[in-house]
Structures are given as C-alpha cells and as structure tokens.
Coordinates of C-alpha atoms in Angstrom, one line a residue:
X6 CA 99.2 53.6 26.5
X7 CA 99.5 51.4 29.6
X8 CA 99.8 47.6 29.1
X9 CA 96.3 47.1 30.4
X10 CA 94.8 49.7 28.1
X11 CA 96.8 48.2 25.2
X12 CA 95.3 44.8 25.8
X13 CA 91.8 46.2 26.3
X14 CA 92.2 48.1 23.0
X15 CA 93.3 44.9 21.1
X16 CA 90.4 43.0 22.6
X17 CA 88.0 45.7 21.6
X18 CA 89.3 45.7 18.0
X19 CA 89.0 41.9 17.8
X20 CA 85.5 42.1 19.3
X21 CA 84.4 44.9 16.9
X22 CA 85.8 43.1 13.9
X23 CA 83.9 39.9 14.9
X24 CA 80.6 41.7 15.6
X25 CA 80.8 44.1 12.6
X26 CA 79.1 41.7 10.3
X27 CA 76.9 40.1 12.9
X28 CA 73.2 40.7 12.4
X29 CA 70.1 40.6 14.6
X30 CA 67.5 38.5 12.9
X31 CA 63.9 38.9 14.0
X32 CA 61.1 36.4 13.3
X33 CA 57.5 35.8 14.5
X34 CA 56.3 32.2 15.1
X35 CA 52.5 31.9 15.3
X36 CA 51.6 28.5 16.8
X37 CA 48.3 27.5 15.4
X38 CA 46.1 24.6 14.3
X39 CA 46.2 24.2 10.5
X40 CA 44.5 21.6 8.3
X41 CA 47.1 19.1 7.1
X42 CA 46.2 16.1 5.0
X43 CA 48.4 13.0 5.2
X44 CA 47.6 9.3 4.6
X45 CA 44.2 10.2 3.1
X46 CA 42.9 12.0 6.2
X47 CA 42.8 15.7 7.1
X48 CA 43.9 16.7 10.7
X49 CA 43.9 19.9 12.6
X50 CA 47.6 19.9 13.1
X51 CA 49.6 22.2 15.3
X52 CA 52.0 24.2 13.1
X53 CA 54.2 27.3 13.0
X54 CA 52.9 30.0 10.7
X55 CA 50.8 27.4 9.0
X56 CA 53.9 25.6 7.7
X57 CA 54.8 21.9 8.2
X58 CA 57.7 21.5 8.7
X59 CA 58.0 24.9 10.3
X60 CA 60.0 27.8 8.7
X61 CA 63.8 27.2 8.4
X62 CA 66.0 29.8 10.1
X63 CA 69.2 30.6 8.3
X64 CA 71.8 32.7 10.2
X65 CA 75.6 33.2 10.4
X66 CA 77.9 32.3 13.2
X67 CA 77.8 35.3 15.5
X68 CA 74.2 36.4 14.7
X69 CA 71.6 37.1 17.3
X70 CA 68.1 35.7 16.9
X71 CA 64.9 37.3 18.3
X72 CA 61.9 35.0 17.8
X73 CA 58.5 36.1 19.1
X74 CA 56.4 33.0 19.7
X75 CA 52.6 33.7 19.7
X76 CA 50.5 30.9 21.0
X77 CA 47.2 30.6 19.1
X78 CA 46.8 26.9 19.8
X79 CA 44.8 25.2 22.5
X80 CA 47.9 23.7 24.2
X81 CA 50.7 25.1 26.3
X82 CA 53.9 25.5 24.2
X83 CA 57.6 26.3 24.4
X84 CA 60.3 26.3 21.7
X85 CA 63.8 24.7 22.2
X86 CA 66.7 25.7 20.0
X87 CA 68.3 22.3 19.9
X88 CA 72.1 22.4 20.3
X89 CA 72.4 26.1 20.7
X90 CA 74.9 26.7 23.5
X91 CA 72.7 29.6 25.0
X92 CA 75.7 31.2 26.7
X93 CA 74.3 33.0 29.8
X94 CA 70.9 33.0 28.1
X95 CA 69.3 30.0 29.7
X96 CA 65.9 31.8 29.8
X97 CA 65.8 31.2 26.0
X98 CA 66.5 27.5 26.1
X99 CA 62.9 26.5 26.1
X100 CA 62.2 23.2 27.9
X101 CA 58.9 23.5 29.8
X102 CA 59.2 23.9 33.6
X103 CA 63.0 23.7 33.4
X104 CA 64.0 27.2 32.1
X105 CA 60.6 28.7 31.7
X106 CA 56.9 28.2 32.4
X107 CA 55.0 27.3 29.2
X108 CA 53.5 30.0 26.9
X109 CA 49.8 29.6 27.6
X110 CA 47.1 29.7 24.9
X111 CA 46.8 33.4 23.9
X112 CA 50.2 34.3 25.4
X113 CA 53.5 35.2 23.8
X114 CA 57.2 35.2 24.6
X115 CA 60.3 36.4 22.7
X116 CA 63.4 34.2 22.7
X117 CA 66.6 36.2 22.4
X118 CA 70.0 34.6 22.1
X119 CA 73.3 34.8 20.1
X120 CA 74.8 31.9 18.3
X121 CA 78.6 32.0 18.8
X122 CA 81.3 29.6 17.6
X123 CA 78.9 27.1 16.1
X124 CA 78.5 26.3 12.4
X125 CA 76.5 23.7 10.5
X126 CA 73.0 22.2 11.1
X127 CA 70.9 22.5 14.2
X128 CA 67.1 22.6 14.6
X129 CA 64.3 24.0 16.7
X130 CA 61.3 22.2 18.1
X131 CA 58.5 22.4 20.7
X132 CA 59.6 21.2 24.1
X133 CA 56.1 20.7 25.6
X134 CA 54.1 17.4 25.7
X135 CA 54.2 15.8 22.2
X136 CA 53.9 19.0 20.2
X137 CA 57.3 18.2 18.8
X138 CA 55.6 15.7 16.5
X139 CA 54.7 18.6 14.1
X140 CA 56.3 21.8 15.6
X141 CA 59.9 21.7 14.3
X142 CA 62.2 23.2 11.7
X143 CA 65.8 23.5 10.6
X144 CA 68.3 26.0 12.1
X145 CA 71.1 26.5 9.6
X146 CA 74.3 28.3 10.8
X147 CA 76.6 29.5 8.0
X148 CA 80.2 30.7 8.5
X149 CA 80.8 34.4 9.3
X150 CA 81.1 36.9 6.5
X151 CA 84.3 36.3 4.6
X152 CA 84.8 32.8 6.0
X153 CA 84.0 29.6 4.2
X154 CA 83.2 25.9 4.8
X155 CA 86.3 23.7 5.5
X156 CA 85.2 21.7 2.4
X157 CA 84.6 22.7 -1.3
X158 CA 81.5 24.9 -1.5
X159 CA 78.5 22.8 -2.5
X160 CA 76.4 23.7 -5.6
X161 CA 73.2 23.6 -3.6
X162 CA 72.1 22.8 0.0
X163 CA 69.0 20.8 1.0
X164 CA 67.7 20.3 4.5
X165 CA 66.4 16.7 5.0
X166 CA 64.1 16.6 8.0
X167 CA 63.2 13.0 9.0
X168 CA 59.9 13.0 11.0
X169 CA 57.2 10.8 12.4
X170 CA 53.5 11.0 11.7
X171 CA 50.5 9.8 13.7
X172 CA 47.2 9.4 11.9
X173 CA 45.5 11.0 14.9
X174 CA 46.3 13.8 17.3
X175 CA 49.7 13.0 18.9
X176 CA 48.7 14.9 22.1
X177 CA 45.8 12.4 22.5
X178 CA 48.3 9.5 22.0
X179 CA 50.5 10.6 24.9
X180 CA 47.6 11.5 27.1
X181 CA 46.1 8.0 26.6
X182 CA 49.5 6.4 27.5
X183 CA 49.7 8.5 30.7
X184 CA 46.2 7.4 31.7
X185 CA 46.7 3.7 31.1
X186 CA 50.4 3.4 32.1
X187 CA 51.1 1.5 28.9
X188 CA 53.4 2.3 26.1
X189 CA 52.0 4.9 23.6
X190 CA 50.8 3.8 20.2
X191 CA 53.6 3.8 17.6
X192 CA 53.5 6.2 14.6
X193 CA 51.7 5.4 11.3
X194 CA 54.4 6.8 9.0
X195 CA 57.8 8.3 8.8
X196 CA 58.3 11.5 6.8
X197 CA 61.0 13.3 4.8
X198 CA 60.3 17.1 4.9
X199 CA 56.9 16.2 6.3
X200 CA 55.9 13.9 3.3
X201 CA 55.6 10.2 3.9
X202 CA 56.5 9.3 0.2
X203 CA 55.6 6.8 -2.4
X204 CA 55.2 3.7 -0.2
X205 CA 52.2 5.0 1.8
X206 CA 48.6 5.4 0.7
X207 CA 47.6 8.8 -0.8
X208 CA 51.1 10.1 -0.5
X209 CA 53.0 9.7 -3.8
X210 CA 51.9 13.0 -5.4
X211 CA 53.5 15.1 -2.7
X212 CA 56.7 13.0 -2.3
X213 CA 59.7 15.3 -1.6
X214 CA 61.9 15.8 -4.7
X215 CA 65.6 16.7 -4.1
X216 CA 67.3 18.0 -7.3
X217 CA 70.8 17.2 -8.4
X218 CA 72.7 17.6 -11.6
X219 CA 75.5 15.4 -13.1
X220 CA 78.9 16.4 -11.8
X221 CA 77.7 18.7 -9.0
X222 CA 78.4 18.2 -5.3
X223 CA 75.5 19.1 -3.0
X224 CA 75.1 19.3 0.8
X225 CA 72.4 17.5 2.5
X226 CA 71.6 18.7 6.0
X227 CA 70.0 15.6 7.6
X228 CA 68.0 16.1 10.9
X229 CA 66.2 13.4 12.8
X230 CA 63.1 15.2 14.1
X231 CA 61.3 11.9 14.8
X232 CA 59.7 11.7 18.3
X233 CA 60.7 8.2 19.4
X234 CA 62.7 6.4 16.7
X235 CA 66.4 6.3 15.7
X236 CA 66.5 6.1 11.9
X237 CA 68.7 4.6 9.2
X238 CA 69.0 6.9 6.1
X239 CA 70.3 5.9 2.6
X240 CA 70.3 7.1 -1.0
X241 CA 70.2 4.4 -3.7
X242 CA 73.6 3.9 -5.5
X243 CA 75.2 7.0 -3.9
X244 CA 77.9 7.4 -1.3
X245 CA 77.6 10.1 1.4
X246 CA 80.6 12.0 2.7
X247 CA 80.0 13.1 6.3
X248 CA 81.5 16.6 7.0
X249 CA 79.6 17.7 10.1
X250 CA 77.3 16.7 12.9
X251 CA 75.4 18.7 15.6
X252 CA 76.9 22.0 14.2
X253 CA 80.5 20.8 14.6
X254 CA 82.7 20.0 11.6
X255 CA 84.1 16.4 11.5
X256 CA 87.0 14.7 9.7
X257 CA 85.3 13.7 6.4
X258 CA 84.5 10.1 6.0
X259 CA 82.5 8.2 3.3
X260 CA 79.6 5.9 4.1
X261 CA 76.6 4.4 2.3
X262 CA 74.3 4.7 5.3
X263 CA 73.6 7.1 8.1
X264 CA 72.0 6.4 11.5
X265 CA 70.6 9.3 13.5
X266 CA 69.0 9.2 16.9
X267 CA 66.2 11.7 17.5
X268 CA 67.8 15.1 18.0
X269 CA 71.0 14.4 16.0
X270 CA 72.0 16.2 12.8
X271 CA 74.5 15.0 10.1
X272 CA 75.8 17.1 7.2
X273 CA 76.8 15.1 4.2
X274 CA 78.1 15.8 0.7
X275 CA 76.5 13.9 -2.2
X276 CA 77.9 13.9 -5.7
X277 CA 75.9 13.6 -8.9
X278 CA 78.1 10.8 -10.2
X279 CA 75.5 8.2 -11.2
X280 CA 73.6 7.8 -14.6
X281 CA 71.0 10.6 -14.7
X282 CA 67.8 9.0 -13.3
X283 CA 65.7 9.0 -10.2
X284 CA 66.9 7.5 -7.0
X285 CA 65.0 6.9 -3.7
X286 CA 66.3 8.4 -0.5
X287 CA 64.8 6.2 2.2
X288 CA 64.7 6.1 6.0
X289 CA 63.4 3.4 8.4
X290 CA 63.7 2.4 12.0
X291 CA 66.8 1.2 13.8
X292 CA 65.1 -0.8 16.6
X293 CA 67.3 -1.9 19.4
X294 CA 64.7 -2.7 22.1
X295 CA 63.8 -6.4 21.8
X296 CA 60.1 -7.3 21.6
X297 CA 59.0 -3.6 21.8
X298 CA 56.5 -2.7 19.1
X299 CA 57.7 -0.1 16.5
X300 CA 56.7 1.5 13.2
X301 CA 58.3 -0.8 10.6
X302 CA 57.3 1.4 7.6
X303 CA 59.7 3.2 5.2
X304 CA 59.6 6.8 4.1
X305 CA 61.1 7.9 0.8
X306 CA 62.0 11.1 -1.1
X307 CA 63.4 11.2 -4.7
X308 CA 66.9 12.3 -5.7
X309 CA 66.2 13.5 -9.2
X310 CA 68.8 14.3 -11.8
X311 CA 67.8 17.4 -13.9
X312 CA 68.0 15.5 -17.2
X313 CA 65.7 12.8 -15.8
X314 CA 63.1 15.4 -14.7
X315 CA 59.6 15.4 -16.2
X316 CA 58.6 18.7 -14.8
X317 CA 59.0 20.6 -18.1
X318 CA 58.1 17.9 -20.6
X319 CA 55.5 15.1 -20.5
X320 CA 57.2 11.8 -20.2
X321 CA 57.1 8.6 -18.3
X322 CA 59.5 9.3 -15.5
X323 CA 61.6 6.2 -14.6
X324 CA 60.6 4.4 -11.4
X325 CA 63.2 5.4 -8.8
X326 CA 65.8 2.9 -7.8
X327 CA 65.4 1.7 -4.1
X328 CA 68.3 1.4 -1.7
X329 CA 68.7 -1.7 0.4
X330 CA 68.4 -0.5 4.0
X331 CA 70.0 -2.3 7.0
X332 CA 68.0 -4.8 9.1
X333 CA 65.9 -3.1 11.8
X334 CA 68.2 -4.4 14.5
X335 CA 71.5 -4.0 12.7
X336 CA 73.6 -2.7 15.7
X337 CA 76.9 -3.6 14.0
X338 CA 76.2 -1.1 11.2
X339 CA 75.3 1.5 13.9
X340 CA 78.5 0.8 15.8
X341 CA 80.7 1.1 12.7
X342 CA 79.0 4.4 11.8
X343 CA 79.2 6.0 15.2
X344 CA 82.9 5.0 15.6
X345 CA 83.8 6.8 12.4
X346 CA 83.3 10.3 13.8
X347 CA 86.3 12.4 14.7
X348 CA 86.8 16.1 15.4
X349 CA 88.3 17.9 12.4
X350 CA 91.1 19.5 14.6
X351 CA 92.9 18.4 17.7
X352 CA 90.3 18.7 20.4
X353 CA 90.6 20.6 23.7
X354 CA 89.4 17.7 25.8
X355 CA 89.5 18.3 29.5
X356 CA 92.0 15.9 31.1
X357 CA 92.1 16.8 34.8
X358 CA 88.6 15.8 35.9
X359 CA 86.9 17.6 38.8
X360 CA 83.6 15.7 38.7
X361 CA 83.6 12.0 37.7
X362 CA 80.0 10.9 37.4
X363 CA 78.4 7.5 36.6
X364 CA 74.7 7.5 35.5
X365 CA 72.7 4.4 34.8
X366 CA 69.9 5.0 32.3
X367 CA 66.9 2.8 31.5
X368 CA 63.3 1.9 31.9
X369 CA 61.3 0.6 34.9
X370 CA 57.9 -0.5 36.0
X371 CA 55.9 1.0 38.8
X372 CA 53.6 -1.2 40.8
X373 CA 49.9 -0.3 40.4
X374 CA 49.0 2.2 43.1
X375 CA 46.2 0.8 45.4
X376 CA 43.7 3.5 44.5
X377 CA 44.2 2.8 40.7
X378 CA 41.8 0.7 38.7
X379 CA 43.2 -2.1 36.5
X380 CA 42.6 -0.1 33.3
X381 CA 45.1 2.5 34.6
X382 CA 47.9 -0.2 34.9
X383 CA 48.2 -1.7 31.5
X384 CA 52.0 -2.0 31.5
X385 CA 53.6 -5.5 31.8
X386 CA 51.9 -7.7 34.5
X387 CA 49.5 -4.9 35.6
X388 CA 52.2 -2.2 36.1
X389 CA 52.8 1.3 34.8
X390 CA 55.9 2.1 32.6
X391 CA 58.5 4.5 34.1
X392 CA 62.1 5.3 33.4
X393 CA 65.0 6.8 35.4
X394 CA 68.7 7.9 35.7
X395 CA 70.5 6.5 38.8
X396 CA 67.1 5.1 40.0
X397 CA 65.6 8.6 40.1
X398 CA 62.6 9.1 37.9
X399 CA 62.6 12.9 37.1
X400 CA 59.5 14.8 38.0
X401 CA 59.1 18.3 36.5
X402 CA 57.7 21.0 38.8
X403 CA 54.3 22.6 38.0
X404 CA 54.3 26.0 39.7
X405 CA 57.7 27.4 38.8
X406 CA 60.5 26.6 36.4
X407 CA 63.6 25.1 37.9
X408 CA 65.7 28.1 36.7
X409 CA 63.3 30.6 38.2
X410 CA 63.3 28.7 41.5
X411 CA 67.1 28.7 41.5
X412 CA 67.4 32.4 40.5
X413 CA 64.8 33.6 43.0
X414 CA 65.8 31.2 45.8
X415 CA 62.3 29.7 45.9
X416 CA 62.4 26.7 48.4
X417 CA 60.7 23.3 48.0
X418 CA 60.8 23.2 44.2
X419 CA 63.9 20.9 43.8
X420 CA 66.8 19.4 45.8
X421 CA 70.5 19.2 44.8
X422 CA 71.1 15.6 45.9
X423 CA 71.0 13.8 42.5
X424 CA 73.3 10.9 43.1
X425 CA 76.8 11.0 41.4
X426 CA 76.7 7.2 41.2
X427 CA 74.0 4.5 41.1
X428 CA 72.7 4.0 44.7
X429 CA 73.3 0.3 44.1
X430 CA 75.9 -1.5 42.0
X431 CA 74.6 -4.4 40.0
X432 CA 75.2 -6.3 36.7
X433 CA 73.7 -3.4 34.7
X434 CA 73.4 -5.3 31.4
X435 CA 72.8 -8.8 32.8
X436 CA 69.7 -10.4 34.4
X437 CA 68.5 -7.7 36.7
X438 CA 66.5 -8.5 39.8
X439 CA 62.8 -7.4 39.7
X440 CA 63.4 -5.6 43.0
X441 CA 65.4 -3.0 41.0
X442 CA 62.6 -2.3 38.4
X443 CA 60.8 0.4 40.5
X444 CA 62.7 3.8 40.7
X445 CA 62.1 6.6 43.1
X446 CA 60.3 9.8 41.8
X447 CA 62.0 13.1 42.5
X448 CA 63.1 16.5 41.3
X449 CA 66.8 16.2 42.0
X450 CA 69.5 18.4 40.5
X451 CA 73.3 17.9 40.5
X452 CA 75.3 21.0 41.4
X453 CA 78.4 21.9 39.4
X454 CA 80.8 24.7 40.2
X455 CA 81.5 27.1 37.3
X456 CA 84.5 25.9 35.2
X457 CA 84.5 22.4 36.7
X458 CA 85.7 19.7 34.3
X459 CA 83.1 16.9 34.1
X460 CA 83.2 13.3 32.9
X461 CA 80.0 11.3 32.8
X462 CA 79.8 7.5 32.1
X463 CA 76.3 6.9 30.7
X464 CA 75.5 3.2 31.3
X465 CA 72.5 1.5 29.6
X466 CA 70.7 -1.1 31.7
X467 CA 68.6 -4.2 30.8
X468 CA 65.8 -3.2 33.2
X469 CA 62.6 -4.1 31.2
X470 CA 64.7 -4.0 28.0
X471 CA 68.1 -2.6 26.9
X472 CA 67.9 0.0 24.2
X473 CA 69.9 2.6 22.3
X474 CA 69.2 5.9 24.1
X475 CA 69.9 9.2 22.4
X476 CA 70.9 11.4 25.4
X477 CA 70.8 15.1 24.9
X478 CA 72.4 17.7 27.2
X479 CA 71.0 21.2 27.0
X480 CA 73.3 24.3 27.1
X481 CA 76.5 22.3 26.2
X482 CA 78.4 20.5 23.5
X483 CA 80.5 17.6 24.8
X484 CA 83.2 15.3 23.6
X485 CA 82.3 11.6 23.2
X486 CA 85.6 10.0 24.2
X487 CA 84.5 6.4 24.1
X488 CA 81.6 3.9 23.6
X489 CA 81.4 0.2 24.2
X490 CA 79.2 -2.8 25.2
X491 CA 78.6 -4.5 28.5
X492 CA 79.2 -2.9 31.8
X493 CA 81.7 0.0 31.8
X494 CA 85.0 -1.2 33.5
X495 CA 87.3 1.7 34.5
X496 CA 90.2 -0.7 34.8
X497 CA 90.2 -1.8 31.1
X498 CA 87.9 0.7 29.3
X499 CA 89.9 3.9 30.0
X500 CA 92.5 2.6 27.6
X501 CA 89.9 3.1 24.8
X502 CA 89.5 6.9 25.6
X503 CA 90.2 9.1 22.6
X504 CA 91.6 12.4 24.0
X505 CA 93.0 13.6 20.7
X506 CA 90.2 14.0 18.2
X507 CA 86.9 12.8 19.7
X508 CA 83.7 14.1 18.1
X509 CA 81.9 17.0 19.6
X510 CA 78.1 16.4 19.9
X511 CA 75.1 17.6 21.8
X512 CA 73.3 14.2 21.6
X513 CA 75.0 10.8 22.1
X514 CA 73.6 7.5 21.2
X515 CA 74.3 5.3 24.3
X516 CA 74.7 1.8 22.7
X517 CA 72.1 -0.9 23.5
X518 CA 73.4 -2.9 26.4
X519 CA 76.5 -0.6 26.5
X520 CA 77.9 2.7 27.6
X521 CA 79.3 6.0 26.5
X522 CA 81.7 8.4 28.1
X523 CA 81.4 12.2 27.6
X524 CA 83.4 15.2 28.8
X525 CA 82.7 18.9 29.0
X526 CA 83.7 22.0 31.0
X527 CA 80.8 23.6 33.0
X528 CA 81.3 27.1 31.6
X529 CA 77.6 28.0 31.1
X530 CA 75.7 29.0 34.3
X531 CA 72.1 28.0 34.7
X532 CA 69.8 24.9 34.9
X533 CA 70.3 22.4 32.1
X534 CA 68.3 19.3 31.6
X535 CA 69.9 16.1 30.3
X536 CA 67.4 13.7 29.0
X537 CA 66.7 10.8 26.6
X538 CA 65.5 12.3 23.3
X539 CA 62.9 9.5 22.8
X540 CA 60.0 11.6 24.0
X541 CA 58.2 8.5 25.4
X542 CA 61.2 8.1 27.8
X543 CA 61.3 11.7 28.9
X544 CA 57.6 11.5 29.8
X545 CA 58.4 8.5 32.0
X546 CA 61.2 10.4 33.8
X547 CA 64.4 9.5 31.9
X548 CA 66.1 12.8 32.7
X549 CA 68.0 14.8 35.3
X550 CA 69.3 18.4 35.4
X551 CA 72.5 20.2 36.2
X552 CA 72.6 23.4 38.3
X553 CA 75.7 25.2 37.1
X554 CA 76.6 28.0 39.5
X555 CA 77.6 31.5 38.5
X556 CA 81.3 32.2 38.3
X557 CA 83.0 35.5 38.9
X558 CA 81.9 38.7 37.2
X559 CA 79.3 39.5 34.6
X560 CA 80.6 37.2 31.8
X561 CA 80.4 34.2 34.1
X562 CA 76.9 35.0 35.4
X563 CA 73.5 34.1 33.8
X564 CA 71.6 37.2 32.5
X565 CA 68.6 38.4 34.4
X566 CA 65.2 37.0 33.3
X567 CA 63.5 38.9 30.5
X568 CA 60.4 41.0 31.4
X569 CA 58.1 38.9 29.2
X570 CA 59.1 35.5 30.7
X571 CA 55.9 33.5 31.0
X572 CA 54.6 32.9 34.5
X573 CA 53.0 29.6 35.6

C-alpha cells in the first residue's frame, strides 16, 4: 500500500468511525397562527406546529438535520439555526434576503445541514421581521455516541427559554415604528418557557415549574430569546455553575447571577442543596441605554423540590422565595460576569492577523425627508431613528438574496466596499458632534479570502445613546480576546489580549461605552451577516455582511443551492 493510499485509508477509517453513529433527523415545522392566551387576552399568535415555544430539537454532535418548513401563516418567514456553523451550507442559514429569499405564505423549504464539532445549547428562531417574538425553540446538541459531558452527568436537564411578550401583534408594533420613525413600543412582559409567571395578571396558574430533588445536580440550558432586551437571571438562594455557552464548553465558574444578551445561551449546573421548598427563578432587564424606555417587569418560574410539591396531595404550597436581582443598570455585575468566561482547553487563537478591522457600532438619526409628513418623523426633534456600522446603515436587497447574487454573479445587488475602518476618527464614547448622527444607507459587503485570519475591534459609540450591543456573527464562532471601556487604544489595550484561553462565542456583548475584540479564521465560504441581536437595531441597519470567497477544491467551496430554494 503506497503512502498516499495508506493515509487515505486511515482518514477513511476515522471518517467512517465518526459518521457510523451519526443520524439524519427529519422534522416538519408548520408555521401557523394559533390562539394563545397571555395576560388575560387571546391572540392569534404565529407558532410552529401550534407550540409556543416551538418544538425543541435534540441531536448529537455529527448528526444531520432536515427540517421542512411549511408556511401557513400570512407573513413571509425564514428560520435561522442560531450558532450552527453551517459549514459550506450557507443556503440553510436562514436570514431573510441574506442567504435566501423568504418562504412566502403557502410555500415551503427544507433546511439541510450537519452539526459538526459543536456541543451544548443553541436555538432556532425566525429571521424575518419580528416573527422571532414567538417563533423560536431550543436546539440541544449532545456528545457523540460513547462520549460524555466534561462534567458529571446531571440527573435531569431543563431548557430555560427567556422571552418577551407583546400584548398585541408584534408585527404591527414594528410596522408602526417603521411608519413613524420612532422607537417601537416596549414589551408588556418577559417570559420563561413562554409563561410570564406569578407577578403578572392572569398568569400564575400556568407559571413554569422546574423540578429538582434534594442532593441532585441538574443542568439548566438558559437561552435569551427576547427580541430587544439583555436579561439578568437568578435562582433564589442557589448558586449556578457555568459549564458552557453558545455550544462551547467553558472552564467551570460559580455565580449567583447570569446576564445574557439576546441570542446568547449559557449552560449551568444547579444543585439541590437548599431546604426542600419552592424558589423563584427570575429574570428582568439589564438596561444600559440611558433615558431609553424599557419593560421593567420581572418574569418568574418556580424551582420546586419534590418533597415540597403539592401535585399529588392537597396542601398549601409555600410561597416561593424571591431572589434579589441586580439593579437595571448594574454594568459592574455584567462586566464581572462576562470576564469570568474562559475556554476549557488551550484555545487555537489566530495570532498572525491578515485582516485587522475596526467597526464602530451605534444608533443614529435621519433628518426628516422633505416629502414626509411630521407624523412620519417622530424620532427625537422630528427625526427618524437609524443605526449603522462604520457609518453605513445596512439595507437588505429585495429582489435577490445576497448569497444568490454572489453565487450567480448578479450585478447591482451589493458592493464589496464596506469600510475596514470608520470613515472618520472621532471621540467615539465622548460628546459626538451632531454632524455625525446621520449615516449613509448602503448594501456594502466586506470581502475575505478563504482561510484569512481576522481580528475585529467592535467599538460602541455614544451617538444618540451608548448601549450594550449583542453582536452576532452568522456562520462562525469567534474568540473574544478582550473587552474594555472607553475608546479602544491599540497602544495600551493590546496588553489585555487573552490569547491562551479566551471564550469561544457566536454573540458578543459589546460593553456600553466600550469595546470588544474578536478573532476567527474565515474557513467557511458564503455570505454571512453580522448584526446587533436587538431586533429593533437590525431593522434600523445595525448590520454588515462578509463575503467569504471559496478556497481550493470541493471541501473549501460552498455547496450548490438546493432545488427548493425560495425565489423572490
């Protein structure tokens, strides 16, 4: 056997052993209006298979998912598999007009992709208008057959989906905001597993109950599925040991409070080490934008010890104990929490950088167009809200998806001149001149060569208001090598870079009035949007997209589009 054949044979054996236990899992998601009652009122809510939250998907590392999405609702829809790497399967990523045209009412599309090398908790959600308010569910990835968690096996596992509820049609909320140019109405409640909990009217009977028994250790898979709000999460009298985030294992650390930006997931172990009783799990807003209105309510679920349960016998269940949550603007707690994350193993952080990028992120205000009436310019001082990266407010195409335009060489859909640096240097977190408040609209992409090593400094700005922005990159995980406050200074801040064990994430909270530095290798060809996961901000244009070119050969080339890809 020649040396080449020998290596080919070894590779084949490894490949077959890895894929031997891999499965193809097939599901059907029917998007439809379902009657859902919350806060005393019944709404025709858009759901998946009549379920709210939608069905959880449980797979193993290495499995392939085929999900047929049938749209029986009256709105366009797409589904995004948040955090899935989508290696060469960009057509299945899901953001509307980026990797596909939407699935029209009456249409269908089958998402096909393999999850490789990821374990832990991700989630799926609609990526079209504000359907994500109710169209979402957990995506749980367990170790391969014969492998185990890198921590003691928990007795039970419970997904905890934090959400946001409007006591009206959320699509109408965003449409009204687009019409007026003002900020959209804030939500009326937060939810845990789609239930607001005891502190809201007409809600206590359906409050989510999470079981635990004395002495057992359970795994909570916490997901922030809220549309526009970072959230604190706490369990009364119990410590939480963080073991994973965004489907990557972390060095374990213990905390009494979590903070998740929309899009982020955190896996925690909780131990039944308190007197058997009932304890509230509670979540409420982390609000970093000064003077911006927000939903200041609190959602609860109940951690119930078996011996304190009244399910089998009639008794007066004890009133659950309430945790004390951080103040709404407690940035110090958020900073301490986010700086506790470390990769479990030594990380393969790219060190020689090919692309060093600097992106400013933040809000803006457009002057009222001359042909608009006053009622269409209800932002501050008769303006319309907008947002941007590097002063470009991202505009999605309408007749083609970006990936389709790239793949088929369709001209005029986008340009590849997204700026690598802000067009103008200024005191980003200081008192910004009003002349910088109005960005330029455009569909600009940034081109990356296959295999290039990328560093991005994400810099918050105080235009309109500074804020903690959860920035999500599709198609990639990245290392967060540093975070800090003020304006990023390469002379002194590079000394803070952690190139040993930085956490791997898919969504980074850029600190209010601060910055974050991320690194990744562009090893996944396609068009990948990077955007703020506060949906109000992506609607205003706080996004950009990378065009990652094909490399050499089939394994470095995006697959051809599937035959049932929706057309615009």
